Backbone as JSON Lines, residues from 0, in Angstrom:
{"i":0,"aa":"M","n":[1.03,-1.21,-0.34],"ca":[0.09,0.06,0.14],"c":[0.38,1.24,0.0]}
{"i":1,"aa":"K","n":[0.25,1.69,-1.11],"ca":[1.75,3.45,-0.29],"c":[0.62,3.99,0.59]}
{"i":2,"aa":"V","n":[0.84,4.99,0.91],"ca":[2.24,5.49,1.97],"c":[2.05,6.99,2.16]}
{"i":3,"aa":"L","n":[1.67,8.1,1.99],"ca":[1.99,8.99,1.64],"c":[1.45,10.31,3.09]}
{"i":4,"aa":"R","n":[2.19,11.93,3.15],"ca":[1.7,12.47,4.04],"c":[2.32,13.23,3.41]}
{"i":5,"aa":"P","n":[0.35,14.17,3.46],"ca":[0.11,15.74,3.06],"c":[0.65,16.47,3.22]}
{"i":6,"aa":"E","n":[1.61,17.05,4.0],"ca":[2.5,18.18,4.47],"c":[3.58,17.9,2.88]}
{"i":7,"aa":"Q","n":[4.29,16.19,2.61],"ca":[5.14,16.75,2.2],"c":[4.71,16.6,0.69]}
{"i":8,"aa":"L","n":[3.99,16.83,-0.01],"ca":[2.96,17.68,-0.89],"c":[3.01,18.2,-1.45]}
{"i":9,"aa":"T","n":[2.18,19.31,-2.2],"ca":[1.3,20.28,-3.04],"c":[0.17,20.34,-2.41]}
{"i":10,"aa":"Q","n":[-0.06,21.58,-2.74],"ca":[-1.99,21.61,-2.86],"c":[-2.39,21.37,-3.54]}
{"i":11,"aa":"K","n":[-1.77,20.76,-4.75],"ca":[-2.04,20.47,-6.15],"c":[-2.29,18.56,-6.38]}
{"i":12,"aa":"E","n":[-1.02,18.07,-6.11],"ca":[-1.28,16.64,-5.08],"c":[-2.17,16.16,-4.38]}
{"i":13,"aa":"N","n":[-2.72,17.3,-3.46],"ca":[-3.28,16.79,-2.24],"c":[-4.39,16.9,-2.45]}
{"i":14,"aa":"Y","n":[-5.24,17.64,-3.5],"ca":[-6.75,18.1,-4.07],"c":[-6.91,16.83,-5.47]}
{"i":15,"aa":"K","n":[-5.54,16.56,-6.21],"ca":[-5.64,15.3,-7.28],"c":[-5.71,14.1,-6.84]}
{"i":16,"aa":"L","n":[-5.57,14.0,-5.45],"ca":[-5.57,12.94,-4.65],"c":[-7.32,12.74,-4.12]}
{"i":17,"aa":"L","n":[-7.51,13.63,-3.51],"ca":[-9.21,13.58,-2.8],"c":[-9.97,13.69,-3.54]}
{"i":18,"aa":"I","n":[-9.95,14.07,-4.93],"ca":[-10.58,14.49,-6.13],"c":[-11.16,13.06,-6.54]}
{"i":19,"aa":"G","n":[-9.76,12.17,-6.8],"ca":[-9.86,10.93,-7.21],"c":[-10.08,9.86,-6.39]}
{"i":20,"aa":"S","n":[-10.11,9.98,-4.83],"ca":[-10.59,8.87,-3.82],"c":[-11.82,9.47,-3.9]}
{"i":21,"aa":"V","n":[-12.12,10.86,-2.63],"ca":[-13.39,10.81,-1.91],"c":[-13.91,10.7,-3.81]}
{"i":22,"aa":"I","n":[-14.94,10.01,-4.37],"ca":[-16.82,9.15,-4.94],"c":[-16.74,8.8,-4.49]}
{"i":23,"aa":"P","n":[-17.98,8.99,-5.31],"ca":[-18.78,10.12,-6.78],"c":[-18.8,11.24,-4.68]}
{"i":24,"aa":"R","n":[-19.32,12.5,-5.4],"ca":[-19.16,13.2,-4.78],"c":[-21.11,14.02,-5.49]}
{"i":25,"aa":"P","n":[-21.88,14.34,-4.98],"ca":[-22.73,15.32,-4.86],"c":[-22.11,16.33,-5.94]}
{"i":26,"aa":"I","n":[-23.32,17.22,-6.97],"ca":[-22.76,18.57,-7.25],"c":[-24.0,19.82,-6.75]}
{"i":27,"aa":"A","n":[-23.33,20.63,-6.03],"ca":[-24.24,21.61,-5.67],"c":[-23.84,22.72,-6.53]}
{"i":28,"aa":"L","n":[-25.15,23.05,-7.98],"ca":[-25.29,24.43,-7.73],"c":[-25.71,25.43,-7.56]}
{"i":29,"aa":"V","n":[-24.67,26.31,-6.94],"ca":[-25.4,26.9,-6.45],"c":[-26.16,28.71,-6.47]}
{"i":30,"aa":"T","n":[-27.37,29.6,-6.44],"ca":[-27.19,30.54,-6.76],"c":[-26.98,31.7,-5.48]}
{"i":31,"aa":"T","n":[-26.15,32.37,-5.87],"ca":[-25.93,34.06,-5.86],"c":[-26.36,34.98,-5.63]}
{"i":32,"aa":"Q","n":[-26.55,36.06,-5.3],"ca":[-26.56,37.85,-6.14],"c":[-25.81,38.42,-4.76]}
{"i":33,"aa":"S","n":[-25.4,39.24,-5.75],"ca":[-24.53,40.48,-4.06],"c":[-25.02,41.77,-4.29]}
{"i":34,"aa":"E","n":[-24.73,42.68,-4.24],"ca":[-25.39,43.74,-3.38],"c":[-25.92,44.56,-4.21]}
{"i":35,"aa":"D","n":[-25.64,44.15,-5.68],"ca":[-25.6,44.74,-6.89],"c":[-26.97,44.71,-7.7]}
{"i":36,"aa":"G","n":[-27.7,43.12,-7.1],"ca":[-28.17,42.33,-8.0],"c":[-27.38,41.71,-8.87]}
{"i":37,"aa":"I","n":[-26.08,41.41,-9.73],"ca":[-25.69,40.16,-9.65],"c":[-26.24,38.9,-9.92]}
{"i":38,"aa":"L","n":[-26.48,37.79,-10.25],"ca":[-27.2,36.75,-9.75],"c":[-25.81,35.98,-10.64]}
{"i":39,"aa":"N","n":[-24.8,34.89,-9.6],"ca":[-24.13,34.57,-9.38],"c":[-24.79,32.74,-9.1]}
{"i":40,"aa":"I","n":[-23.5,32.02,-10.6],"ca":[-24.26,30.44,-10.57],"c":[-22.85,29.42,-10.73]}
{"i":41,"aa":"A","n":[-22.92,28.58,-9.75],"ca":[-21.58,28.45,-9.51],"c":[-21.7,26.9,-8.93]}
{"i":42,"aa":"P","n":[-20.28,25.18,-8.99],"ca":[-21.12,24.29,-8.73],"c":[-20.34,24.2,-8.23]}
{"i":43,"aa":"F","n":[-20.05,23.46,-7.16],"ca":[-18.72,22.82,-6.38],"c":[-19.16,21.28,-5.56]}
{"i":44,"aa":"S","n":[-18.49,20.76,-5.61],"ca":[-18.27,19.41,-5.66],"c":[-18.03,18.65,-3.8]}
{"i":45,"aa":"F","n":[-17.73,19.69,-3.02],"ca":[-17.57,19.71,-1.92],"c":[-18.53,20.14,-0.91]}
{"i":46,"aa":"F","n":[-19.57,19.47,-1.07],"ca":[-20.59,19.28,-0.67],"c":[-21.52,18.14,0.1]}
{"i":47,"aa":"N","n":[-22.21,18.29,0.8],"ca":[-23.72,16.69,1.25],"c":[-23.78,18.26,2.52]}
{"i":48,"aa":"V","n":[-24.49,17.0,3.1],"ca":[-25.76,16.93,3.93],"c":[-24.95,17.02,5.34]}
{"i":49,"aa":"V","n":[-25.49,17.38,6.19],"ca":[-24.78,18.04,7.73],"c":[-25.37,17.49,8.9]}
{"i":50,"aa":"S","n":[-26.91,17.55,8.54],"ca":[-28.08,17.59,9.47],"c":[-29.02,17.83,9.03]}
{"i":51,"aa":"S","n":[-30.12,16.93,9.6],"ca":[-31.66,16.52,8.6],"c":[-32.06,18.24,10.3]}
{"i":52,"aa":"E","n":[-31.75,17.41,11.17],"ca":[-32.4,18.65,11.55],"c":[-32.33,18.98,13.0]}
{"i":53,"aa":"P","n":[-31.95,20.84,12.78],"ca":[-32.35,21.11,11.57],"c":[-31.82,20.69,10.18]}
{"i":54,"aa":"P","n":[-32.46,20.9,9.12],"ca":[-32.18,20.0,8.05],"c":[-30.63,21.68,6.8]}
{"i":55,"aa":"I","n":[-29.82,21.06,6.99],"ca":[-28.66,21.51,6.66],"c":[-27.33,22.04,5.45]}
{"i":56,"aa":"L","n":[-27.57,21.77,4.43],"ca":[-25.85,21.99,3.62],"c":[-24.69,21.78,4.26]}
{"i":57,"aa":"S","n":[-23.83,21.8,3.55],"ca":[-21.95,22.51,3.44],"c":[-22.15,21.92,2.29]}
{"i":58,"aa":"I","n":[-21.23,23.5,1.99],"ca":[-19.88,23.53,0.46],"c":[-19.11,23.73,1.0]}
{"i":59,"aa":"A","n":[-18.44,23.7,0.72],"ca":[-16.52,24.02,1.08],"c":[-15.94,24.8,-0.47]}
{"i":60,"aa":"V","n":[-15.64,26.43,-0.31],"ca":[-15.8,26.74,-1.73],"c":[-13.95,27.04,-1.32]}
{"i":61,"aa":"Q","n":[-13.32,26.64,-2.08],"ca":[-11.84,27.38,-1.82],"c":[-11.63,28.72,-2.49]}
{"i":62,"aa":"R","n":[-10.8,29.45,-1.61],"ca":[-10.21,31.26,-2.34],"c":[-9.09,30.6,-3.17]}
{"i":63,"aa":"V","n":[-9.15,31.78,-3.22],"ca":[-8.23,32.49,-4.55],"c":[-7.25,32.92,-4.11]}
{"i":64,"aa":"N","n":[-6.07,32.9,-4.01],"ca":[-4.57,34.14,-3.61],"c":[-5.31,34.33,-2.07]}
{"i":65,"aa":"G","n":[-6.35,33.44,-1.5],"ca":[-6.61,34.43,-0.18],"c":[-8.26,35.23,0.02]}
{"i":66,"aa":"E","n":[-8.64,34.84,-1.52],"ca":[-10.18,36.45,-1.47],"c":[-10.45,34.34,-1.79]}
{"i":67,"aa":"S","n":[-12.4,36.03,-0.71],"ca":[-12.93,34.78,-0.86],"c":[-13.43,34.42,-2.35]}
{"i":68,"aa":"K","n":[-14.49,33.47,-2.96],"ca":[-14.99,33.68,-4.49],"c":[-16.11,34.48,-4.11]}
{"i":69,"aa":"D","n":[-15.96,34.45,-5.4],"ca":[-17.98,35.25,-5.46],"c":[-18.92,34.79,-4.44]}
{"i":70,"aa":"T","n":[-18.93,33.66,-4.35],"ca":[-20.69,33.14,-3.96],"c":[-20.37,32.47,-2.64]}
{"i":71,"aa":"A","n":[-18.94,32.59,-1.84],"ca":[-19.15,32.78,-0.75],"c":[-19.02,34.13,-0.04]}
{"i":72,"aa":"R","n":[-18.13,35.75,-0.35],"ca":[-18.51,36.5,-0.61],"c":[-19.93,37.04,-0.74]}
{"i":73,"aa":"N","n":[-21.17,36.17,-1.5],"ca":[-21.94,36.36,-1.36],"c":[-23.11,36.58,0.26]}
{"i":74,"aa":"I","n":[-22.78,35.5,0.36],"ca":[-23.61,34.1,0.79],"c":[-23.62,34.77,2.2]}
{"i":75,"aa":"L","n":[-22.04,35.27,2.52],"ca":[-21.22,35.9,3.69],"c":[-21.58,37.48,4.0]}
{"i":76,"aa":"E","n":[-22.53,37.59,3.65],"ca":[-22.99,39.48,2.9],"c":[-24.22,39.53,2.64]}
{"i":77,"aa":"Q","n":[-25.47,38.49,1.77],"ca":[-26.17,38.64,1.83],"c":[-26.79,37.62,3.28]}
{"i":78,"aa":"K","n":[-26.2,36.91,3.53],"ca":[-26.52,35.63,3.81],"c":[-27.72,34.72,3.55]}
{"i":79,"aa":"E","n":[-27.95,34.51,1.98],"ca":[-29.1,33.35,1.67],"c":[-28.79,32.86,0.16]}
{"i":80,"aa":"A","n":[-28.58,31.81,0.02],"ca":[-28.58,31.44,-1.52],"c":[-29.62,30.15,-1.77]}
{"i":81,"aa":"V","n":[-29.86,29.73,-3.1],"ca":[-30.59,28.01,-3.22],"c":[-29.56,27.2,-3.93]}
{"i":82,"aa":"V","n":[-29.79,26.32,-3.61],"ca":[-28.9,24.97,-4.04],"c":[-29.24,24.39,-4.91]}
{"i":83,"aa":"H","n":[-29.2,23.8,-5.79],"ca":[-29.3,22.67,-7.05],"c":[-28.49,21.18,-7.56]}
{"i":84,"aa":"I","n":[-29.58,20.44,-7.09],"ca":[-28.88,19.29,-6.97],"c":[-29.07,18.8,-9.02]}
{"i":85,"aa":"V","n":[-27.37,18.75,-9.28],"ca":[-27.48,18.58,-10.65],"c":[-27.63,17.17,-11.38]}
{"i":86,"aa":"D","n":[-28.33,16.49,-12.22],"ca":[-28.63,16.11,-12.77],"c":[-28.22,15.9,-14.22]}
{"i":87,"aa":"T","n":[-28.36,14.94,-14.91],"ca":[-28.39,14.43,-16.41],"c":[-28.45,15.85,-17.43]}
{"i":88,"aa":"E","n":[-29.57,16.36,-16.91],"ca":[-30.52,17.56,-17.63],"c":[-30.52,18.54,-17.9]}
{"i":89,"aa":"N","n":[-29.01,19.16,-16.85],"ca":[-28.49,20.48,-16.56],"c":[-27.03,20.0,-16.22]}
{"i":90,"aa":"V","n":[-27.17,18.92,-16.59],"ca":[-25.33,19.18,-16.41],"c":[-24.44,20.18,-17.52]}
{"i":91,"aa":"E","n":[-24.51,20.04,-18.63],"ca":[-23.68,20.91,-19.47],"c":[-23.95,22.09,-19.01]}
{"i":92,"aa":"N","n":[-25.45,22.41,-19.11],"ca":[-25.36,24.36,-18.42],"c":[-24.53,24.58,-17.58]}
{"i":93,"aa":"T","n":[-25.06,23.12,-16.34],"ca":[-23.32,23.66,-14.89],"c":[-22.02,23.89,-15.2]}
{"i":94,"aa":"N","n":[-21.61,22.83,-16.01],"ca":[-20.24,23.11,-16.45],"c":[-20.45,24.11,-17.59]}
{"i":95,"aa":"E","n":[-20.42,25.19,-17.79],"ca":[-20.8,26.51,-18.41],"c":[-20.11,27.68,-17.11]}
{"i":96,"aa":"T","n":[-21.19,26.78,-16.15],"ca":[-21.08,27.8,-14.53],"c":[-19.95,28.8,-14.45]}
{"i":97,"aa":"A","n":[-19.07,27.15,-15.01],"ca":[-17.64,27.42,-13.78],"c":[-17.09,27.93,-14.69]}
{"i":98,"aa":"A","n":[-16.73,28.67,-15.74],"ca":[-15.87,29.22,-16.17],"c":[-15.88,30.76,-15.55]}
{"i":99,"aa":"L","n":[-14.18,30.75,-15.38],"ca":[-14.19,32.1,-13.81],"c":[-14.94,33.51,-15.43]}
{"i":100,"aa":"L","n":[-15.51,34.85,-14.84],"ca":[-16.27,35.3,-15.49],"c":[-15.3,36.44,-14.28]}
{"i":101,"aa":"N","n":[-16.29,37.93,-14.66],"ca":[-15.77,39.4,-13.65],"c":[-16.89,38.7,-12.82]}
{"i":102,"aa":"R","n":[-16.36,39.99,-10.98],"ca":[-18.12,39.6,-10.39],"c":[-19.04,40.59,-11.17]}
{"i":103,"aa":"N","n":[-18.82,41.46,-11.6],"ca":[-19.71,41.86,-12.79],"c":[-20.41,41.52,-13.85]}
{"i":104,"aa":"E","n":[-19.6,39.98,-13.87],"ca":[-20.94,39.37,-14.87],"c":[-21.62,38.28,-13.88]}
{"i":105,"aa":"S","n":[-22.57,37.92,-14.82],"ca":[-23.23,36.62,-14.09],"c":[-23.31,35.0,-15.07]}
{"i":106,"aa":"E","n":[-23.02,34.13,-15.07],"ca":[-22.78,33.11,-15.17],"c":[-24.62,32.84,-16.54]}
{"i":107,"aa":"L","n":[-25.64,33.16,-15.76],"ca":[-26.39,33.07,-16.61],"c":[-26.2,32.98,-17.76]}
{"i":108,"aa":"T","n":[-26.05,34.25,-18.65],"ca":[-25.55,34.54,-19.77],"c":[-24.91,33.62,-20.06]}
{"i":109,"aa":"R","n":[-24.02,32.79,-20.2],"ca":[-23.94,31.5,-20.26],"c":[-24.4,30.11,-20.57]}
{"i":110,"aa":"T","n":[-25.61,30.35,-20.44],"ca":[-26.75,28.98,-19.76],"c":[-27.5,29.71,-20.73]}
{"i":111,"aa":"T","n":[-28.61,28.36,-21.14],"ca":[-29.73,28.57,-21.37],"c":[-31.33,28.25,-20.21]}
{"i":112,"aa":"F","n":[-29.91,28.31,-18.99],"ca":[-31.37,28.24,-17.91],"c":[-31.82,29.47,-17.28]}
{"i":113,"aa":"D","n":[-32.68,29.05,-16.93],"ca":[-34.26,30.27,-17.06],"c":[-34.44,30.36,-15.64]}
{"i":114,"aa":"T","n":[-34.7,31.77,-15.29],"ca":[-34.76,32.08,-13.43],"c":[-36.56,31.83,-13.06]}
{"i":115,"aa":"V","n":[-36.21,31.04,-11.81],"ca":[-37.44,30.89,-11.43],"c":[-37.47,31.25,-10.07]}
{"i":116,"aa":"K","n":[-39.0,32.38,-8.94],"ca":[-38.28,33.05,-8.38],"c":[-38.64,32.01,-6.22]}
{"i":117,"aa":"S","n":[-38.14,33.04,-6.24],"ca":[-37.82,32.0,-4.17],"c":[-38.66,32.13,-3.79]}
{"i":118,"aa":"L","n":[-39.15,31.16,-2.65],"ca":[-40.2,31.36,-1.62],"c":[-39.67,32.26,-0.3]}
{"i":119,"aa":"S","n":[-38.6,31.83,0.36],"ca":[-38.35,32.3,1.14],"c":[-36.92,33.1,1.3]}
{"i":120,"aa":"V","n":[-36.61,33.73,-0.45],"ca":[-34.82,33.45,0.0],"c":[-35.27,34.87,-1.32]}
{"i":121,"aa":"S","n":[-34.53,36.2,-1.16],"ca":[-34.77,37.1,-2.38],"c":[-34.38,36.07,-3.61]}
{"i":122,"aa":"V","n":[-32.3,35.47,-3.29],"ca":[-32.25,34.74,-4.62],"c":[-32.39,34.73,-5.24]}
{"i":123,"aa":"P","n":[-33.31,34.04,-6.9],"ca":[-34.51,33.62,-7.56],"c":[-33.14,31.58,-7.93]}
{"i":124,"aa":"G","n":[-34.07,31.55,-8.51],"ca":[-33.96,29.69,-8.4],"c":[-33.81,28.92,-9.73]}
{"i":125,"aa":"L","n":[-33.29,28.27,-10.27],"ca":[-33.19,28.12,-11.59],"c":[-34.13,26.49,-12.51]}
{"i":126,"aa":"K","n":[-34.79,27.13,-13.04],"ca":[-35.86,26.31,-13.15],"c":[-35.32,24.91,-13.76]}
{"i":127,"aa":"Q","n":[-34.73,24.81,-14.34],"ca":[-33.9,23.87,-15.07],"c":[-33.25,22.31,-13.71]}
{"i":128,"aa":"S","n":[-33.57,22.46,-12.9],"ca":[-33.43,21.82,-11.35],"c":[-34.59,21.03,-11.13]}
{"i":129,"aa":"K","n":[-34.51,20.28,-10.98],"ca":[-35.61,18.76,-10.94],"c":[-35.87,19.33,-8.93]}
{"i":130,"aa":"A","n":[-34.45,19.5,-7.67],"ca":[-34.93,19.38,-6.24],"c":[-32.9,20.55,-5.73]}
{"i":131,"aa":"R","n":[-34.14,21.31,-5.77],"ca":[-33.62,22.96,-5.08],"c":[-33.59,23.43,-3.98]}
{"i":132,"aa":"F","n":[-33.5,23.9,-3.15],"ca":[-33.17,24.19,-2.09],"c":[-32.64,25.71,-2.07]}
{"i":133,"aa":"E","n":[-33.82,26.02,-1.31],"ca":[-33.69,27.78,-0.38],"c":[-33.07,27.95,0.45]}
{"i":134,"aa":"A","n":[-31.58,28.39,0.9],"ca":[-31.62,28.34,2.09],"c":[-30.75,29.49,3.01]}
{"i":135,"aa":"V","n":[-30.94,29.7,4.31],"ca":[-29.91,31.0,4.53],"c":[-29.35,30.3,5.71]}
{"i":136,"aa":"L","n":[-27.74,31.39,5.16],"ca":[-27.22,31.18,6.25],"c":[-26.56,30.51,7.56]}
{"i":137,"aa":"H","n":[-26.22,29.36,7.97],"ca":[-26.33,28.95,9.11],"c":[-25.41,29.21,10.03]}
{"i":138,"aa":"D","n":[-24.28,28.38,9.9],"ca":[-23.22,29.32,9.94],"c":[-21.73,29.08,9.27]}
{"i":139,"aa":"T","n":[-20.93,29.4,9.69],"ca":[-19.07,29.77,8.39],"c":[-18.61,29.14,9.45]}
{"i":140,"aa":"M","n":[-16.99,29.18,8.56],"ca":[-16.14,28.79,9.46],"c":[-14.34,29.08,8.11]}
{"i":141,"aa":"V","n":[-13.69,29.65,8.36],"ca":[-12.36,30.06,7.54],"c":[-11.68,29.01,8.04]}
{"i":142,"aa":"I","n":[-11.42,28.25,6.72],"ca":[-10.34,27.34,7.32],"c":[-9.08,27.77,6.64]}
{"i":143,"aa":"K","n":[-8.32,27.81,7.3],"ca":[-6.28,28.2,6.93],"c":[-4.75,27.46,7.42]}
{"i":144,"aa":"K","n":[-4.62,27.26,6.28],"ca":[-3.68,26.28,6.77],"c":[-2.62,27.52,6.24]}
{"i":145,"aa":"D","n":[-1.26,27.8,7.64],"ca":[-0.16,28.21,8.51],"c":[-0.6,30.17,8.59]}
{"i":146,"aa":"D","n":[-1.73,30.11,8.84],"ca":[-2.75,30.81,9.48],"c":[-3.32,31.73,8.35]}
{"i":147,"aa":"K","n":[-3.34,31.4,7.42],"ca":[-4.01,31.44,5.7],"c":[-4.98,31.63,5.45]}
{"i":148,"aa":"P","n":[-6.16,32.2,5.73],"ca":[-7.34,31.52,4.29],"c":[-6.99,30.91,3.5]}
{"i":149,"aa":"V","n":[-7.38,30.19,2.92],"ca":[-8.06,29.14,2.13],"c":[-9.24,28.26,1.49]}
{"i":150,"aa":"S","n":[-9.95,28.76,2.83],"ca":[-11.42,27.81,2.23],"c":[-12.64,28.79,2.5]}
{"i":151,"aa":"D","n":[-14.19,28.46,2.66],"ca":[-14.84,29.0,3.33],"c":[-15.9,28.24,3.76]}
{"i":152,"aa":"L","n":[-15.8,27.24,4.49],"ca":[-16.93,26.06,4.65],"c":[-17.84,26.92,5.19]}
{"i":153,"aa":"I","n":[-19.44,26.42,4.45],"ca":[-20.5,27.4,4.67],"c":[-22.32,26.75,5.29]}
{"i":154,"aa":"L","n":[-22.18,27.25,5.78],"ca":[-23.39,25.86,6.49],"c":[-24.29,26.63,6.27]}
{"i":155,"aa":"L","n":[-25.57,25.94,5.43],"ca":[-26.81,27.06,4.85],"c":[-27.8,25.23,5.56]}
{"i":156,"aa":"E","n":[-28.54,26.69,6.17],"ca":[-29.78,26.03,6.38],"c":[-31.38,25.99,5.99]}
{"i":157,"aa":"I","n":[-31.98,25.12,5.46],"ca":[-33.06,24.54,4.54],"c":[-34.35,25.37,4.6]}
{"i":158,"aa":"K","n":[-34.52,26.54,4.39],"ca":[-36.15,26.74,4.54],"c":[-37.41,26.47,3.22]}
{"i":159,"aa":"H","n":[-37.33,26.1,2.24],"ca":[-38.82,25.84,1.62],"c":[-37.37,24.69,0.55]}
{"i":160,"aa":"Y","n":[-37.87,23.35,0.49],"ca":[-37.32,22.19,-0.83],"c":[-38.61,23.03,-1.5]}
{"i":161,"aa":"N","n":[-38.24,22.94,-2.67],"ca":[-38.93,22.37,-4.41],"c":[-38.12,21.17,-4.78]}
{"i":162,"aa":"F","n":[-39.33,20.07,-5.28],"ca":[-39.69,18.98,-5.78],"c":[-40.34,19.17,-6.97]}
{"i":163,"aa":"D","n":[-39.92,18.23,-8.01],"ca":[-40.31,18.26,-8.9],"c":[-41.16,17.31,-8.87]}
{"i":164,"aa":"D","n":[-42.42,17.48,-9.84],"ca":[-43.6,16.08,-9.38],"c":[-43.57,14.64,-10.33]}
{"i":165,"aa":"A","n":[-42.3,14.12,-10.5],"ca":[-41.33,14.03,-10.74],"c":[-41.01,12.58,-10.39]}
{"i":166,"aa":"I","n":[-40.7,13.14,-9.37],"ca":[-38.82,13.05,-7.93],"c":[-39.9,13.07,-7.31]}
{"i":167,"aa":"Y","n":[-40.54,13.35,-7.25],"ca":[-40.79,13.72,-5.72],"c":[-43.08,13.02,-5.14]}
{"i":168,"aa":"N","n":[-42.52,11.42,-4.8],"ca":[-43.98,10.82,-3.78],"c":[-44.04,10.18,-2.85]}
{"i":169,"aa":"D","n":[-44.9,11.19,-1.96],"ca":[-45.35,11.23,-0.45],"c":[-43.93,10.33,0.62]}
{"i":170,"aa":"G","n":[-43.56,12.13,0.39],"ca":[-42.29,11.88,1.05],"c":[-40.78,11.58,1.15]}
{"i":171,"aa":"Y","n":[-41.32,10.5,-0.57],"ca":[-39.55,10.11,-0.9],"c":[-39.72,10.82,-2.32]}
{"i":172,"aa":"I","n":[-38.19,10.59,-2.04],"ca":[-37.2,11.37,-4.17],"c":[-37.04,9.88,-5.16]}
{"i":173,"aa":"N","n":[-37.14,9.77,-6.25],"ca":[-37.78,8.84,-6.53],"c":[-35.69,8.94,-7.8]}
{"i":174,"aa":"K","n":[-35.22,7.83,-6.59],"ca":[-33.87,8.76,-7.76],"c":[-33.41,8.09,-8.74]}
{"i":175,"aa":"D","n":[-34.47,7.62,-9.8],"ca":[-34.47,6.87,-11.31],"c":[-34.75,7.99,-12.21]}
{"i":176,"aa":"E","n":[-35.78,9.11,-11.62],"ca":[-36.4,10.42,-12.11],"c":[-35.59,11.08,-12.09]}
{"i":177,"aa":"L","n":[-34.89,11.84,-10.85],"ca":[-33.52,12.57,-10.6],"c":[-32.78,12.57,-11.62]}
{"i":178,"aa":"S","n":[-32.23,11.45,-11.57],"ca":[-30.8,11.53,-11.77],"c":[-29.86,12.26,-11.82]}
{"i":179,"aa":"A","n":[-29.89,11.91,-10.42],"ca":[-28.07,13.01,-10.5],"c":[-27.01,12.67,-10.88]}
{"i":180,"aa":"V","n":[-25.82,14.0,-11.89],"ca":[-24.7,13.32,-11.78],"c":[-24.02,13.37,-10.31]}
{"i":181,"aa":"S","n":[-22.08,12.46,-10.16],"ca":[-21.81,13.66,-9.45],"c":[-20.47,13.37,-10.68]}
{"i":182,"aa":"R","n":[-19.08,14.4,-9.17],"ca":[-18.25,14.56,-9.63],"c":[-16.97,13.21,-9.82]}
{"i":183,"aa":"L","n":[-16.12,13.27,-10.56],"ca":[-14.57,12.57,-10.5],"c":[-14.17,13.36,-10.29]}
{"i":184,"aa":"A","n":[-12.9,12.73,-10.96],"ca":[-11.94,13.34,-11.11],"c":[-11.77,14.11,-12.29]}
{"i":185,"aa":"G","n":[-10.61,15.36,-12.6],"ca":[-10.33,15.65,-13.79],"c":[-12.47,16.7,-14.26]}
{"i":186,"aa":"N","n":[-11.62,15.91,-15.57],"ca":[-12.71,16.37,-16.63],"c":[-14.69,15.56,-16.31]}
{"i":187,"aa":"D","n":[-13.91,14.42,-15.63],"ca":[-15.24,13.79,-15.27],"c":[-16.43,12.87,-14.72]}
{"i":188,"aa":"Y","n":[-17.65,12.8,-14.86],"ca":[-18.35,12.93,-14.53],"c":[-19.49,11.45,-14.24]}
{"i":189,"aa":"A","n":[-20.41,10.95,-13.55],"ca":[-20.4,9.41,-13.43],"c":[-21.8,9.79,-12.57]}
{"i":190,"aa":"E","n":[-22.58,8.61,-13.68],"ca":[-24.46,8.69,-13.12],"c":[-25.26,7.82,-12.72]}
{"i":191,"aa":"I","n":[-26.23,7.27,-11.01],"ca":[-25.88,6.19,-10.88],"c":[-26.18,5.02,-11.35]}
{"i":192,"aa":"G","n":[-25.27,4.38,-11.2],"ca":[-25.51,2.32,-11.75],"c":[-26.37,1.78,-11.44]}
{"i":193,"aa":"R","n":[-25.35,0.55,-11.35],"ca":[-25.2,-0.29,-9.87],"c":[-26.08,0.24,-8.76]}
{"i":194,"aa":"T","n":[-27.23,-0.32,-8.37],"ca":[-27.39,0.21,-6.64],"c":[-28.33,-1.4,-6.39]}
{"i":195,"aa":"F","n":[-27.87,-1.91,-4.85],"ca":[-28.45,-2.91,-4.73],"c":[-27.97,-2.15,-2.81]}
{"i":196,"aa":"T","n":[-28.89,-3.44,-2.13],"ca":[-30.12,-3.51,-0.45],"c":[-28.79,-3.85,0.41]}
{"i":197,"aa":"I","n":[-28.26,-4.21,1.31],"ca":[-27.73,-4.27,2.63],"c":[-28.15,-3.88,3.51]}
{"i":198,"aa":"E","n":[-29.15,-5.3,4.78],"ca":[-29.99,-4.54,5.99],"c":[-28.74,-4.31,6.68]}
{"i":199,"aa":"R","n":[-28.94,-3.14,7.7],"ca":[-28.56,-3.47,8.65],"c":[-28.64,-3.67,9.51]}
{"i":200,"aa":"P","n":[-27.54,-4.43,10.82],"ca":[-27.84,-4.77,11.88],"c":[-28.45,-4.54,13.08]}
């Protein structure tokens, strides 16, 4: 077995090992707004559920040269966001939102996404998503290395669920209809393949 120590590797080397081994990772497509009303759309695969009571999602937003990215900055300033699950039907548009744009530009212009008014937050959602979560900022933590900020860990509390009729049935989500995709390493994604059941002891 190959044994490595993270502190003896570069950030890029650690990143490659993590995204190549911690798979599959769900993808959050997050909409936020700047104080000027510019809609920001960005995907994150350092994302998951951390609590069901209250319902809380986590996203980690890597910083660039110590500076927070637009998504983190907008959430910290406006205290709200909408998180969408990426699926086989919206993954191409999602990929377009990963482009690096100026703060005064919206990724919406690179896509065919349509916006939809939210119920609990001022940030609009994206119509071409079968599952979206309107959320407010619950807590945040700055992750540091050698006293330098490298990432914003953000906890978002869900205030409204929005599920397409095709995936929602009496309190359950139809995974086949959702057709969520996950992130692997490099430019690779994955669909849900064979599933199996093991009863817990």
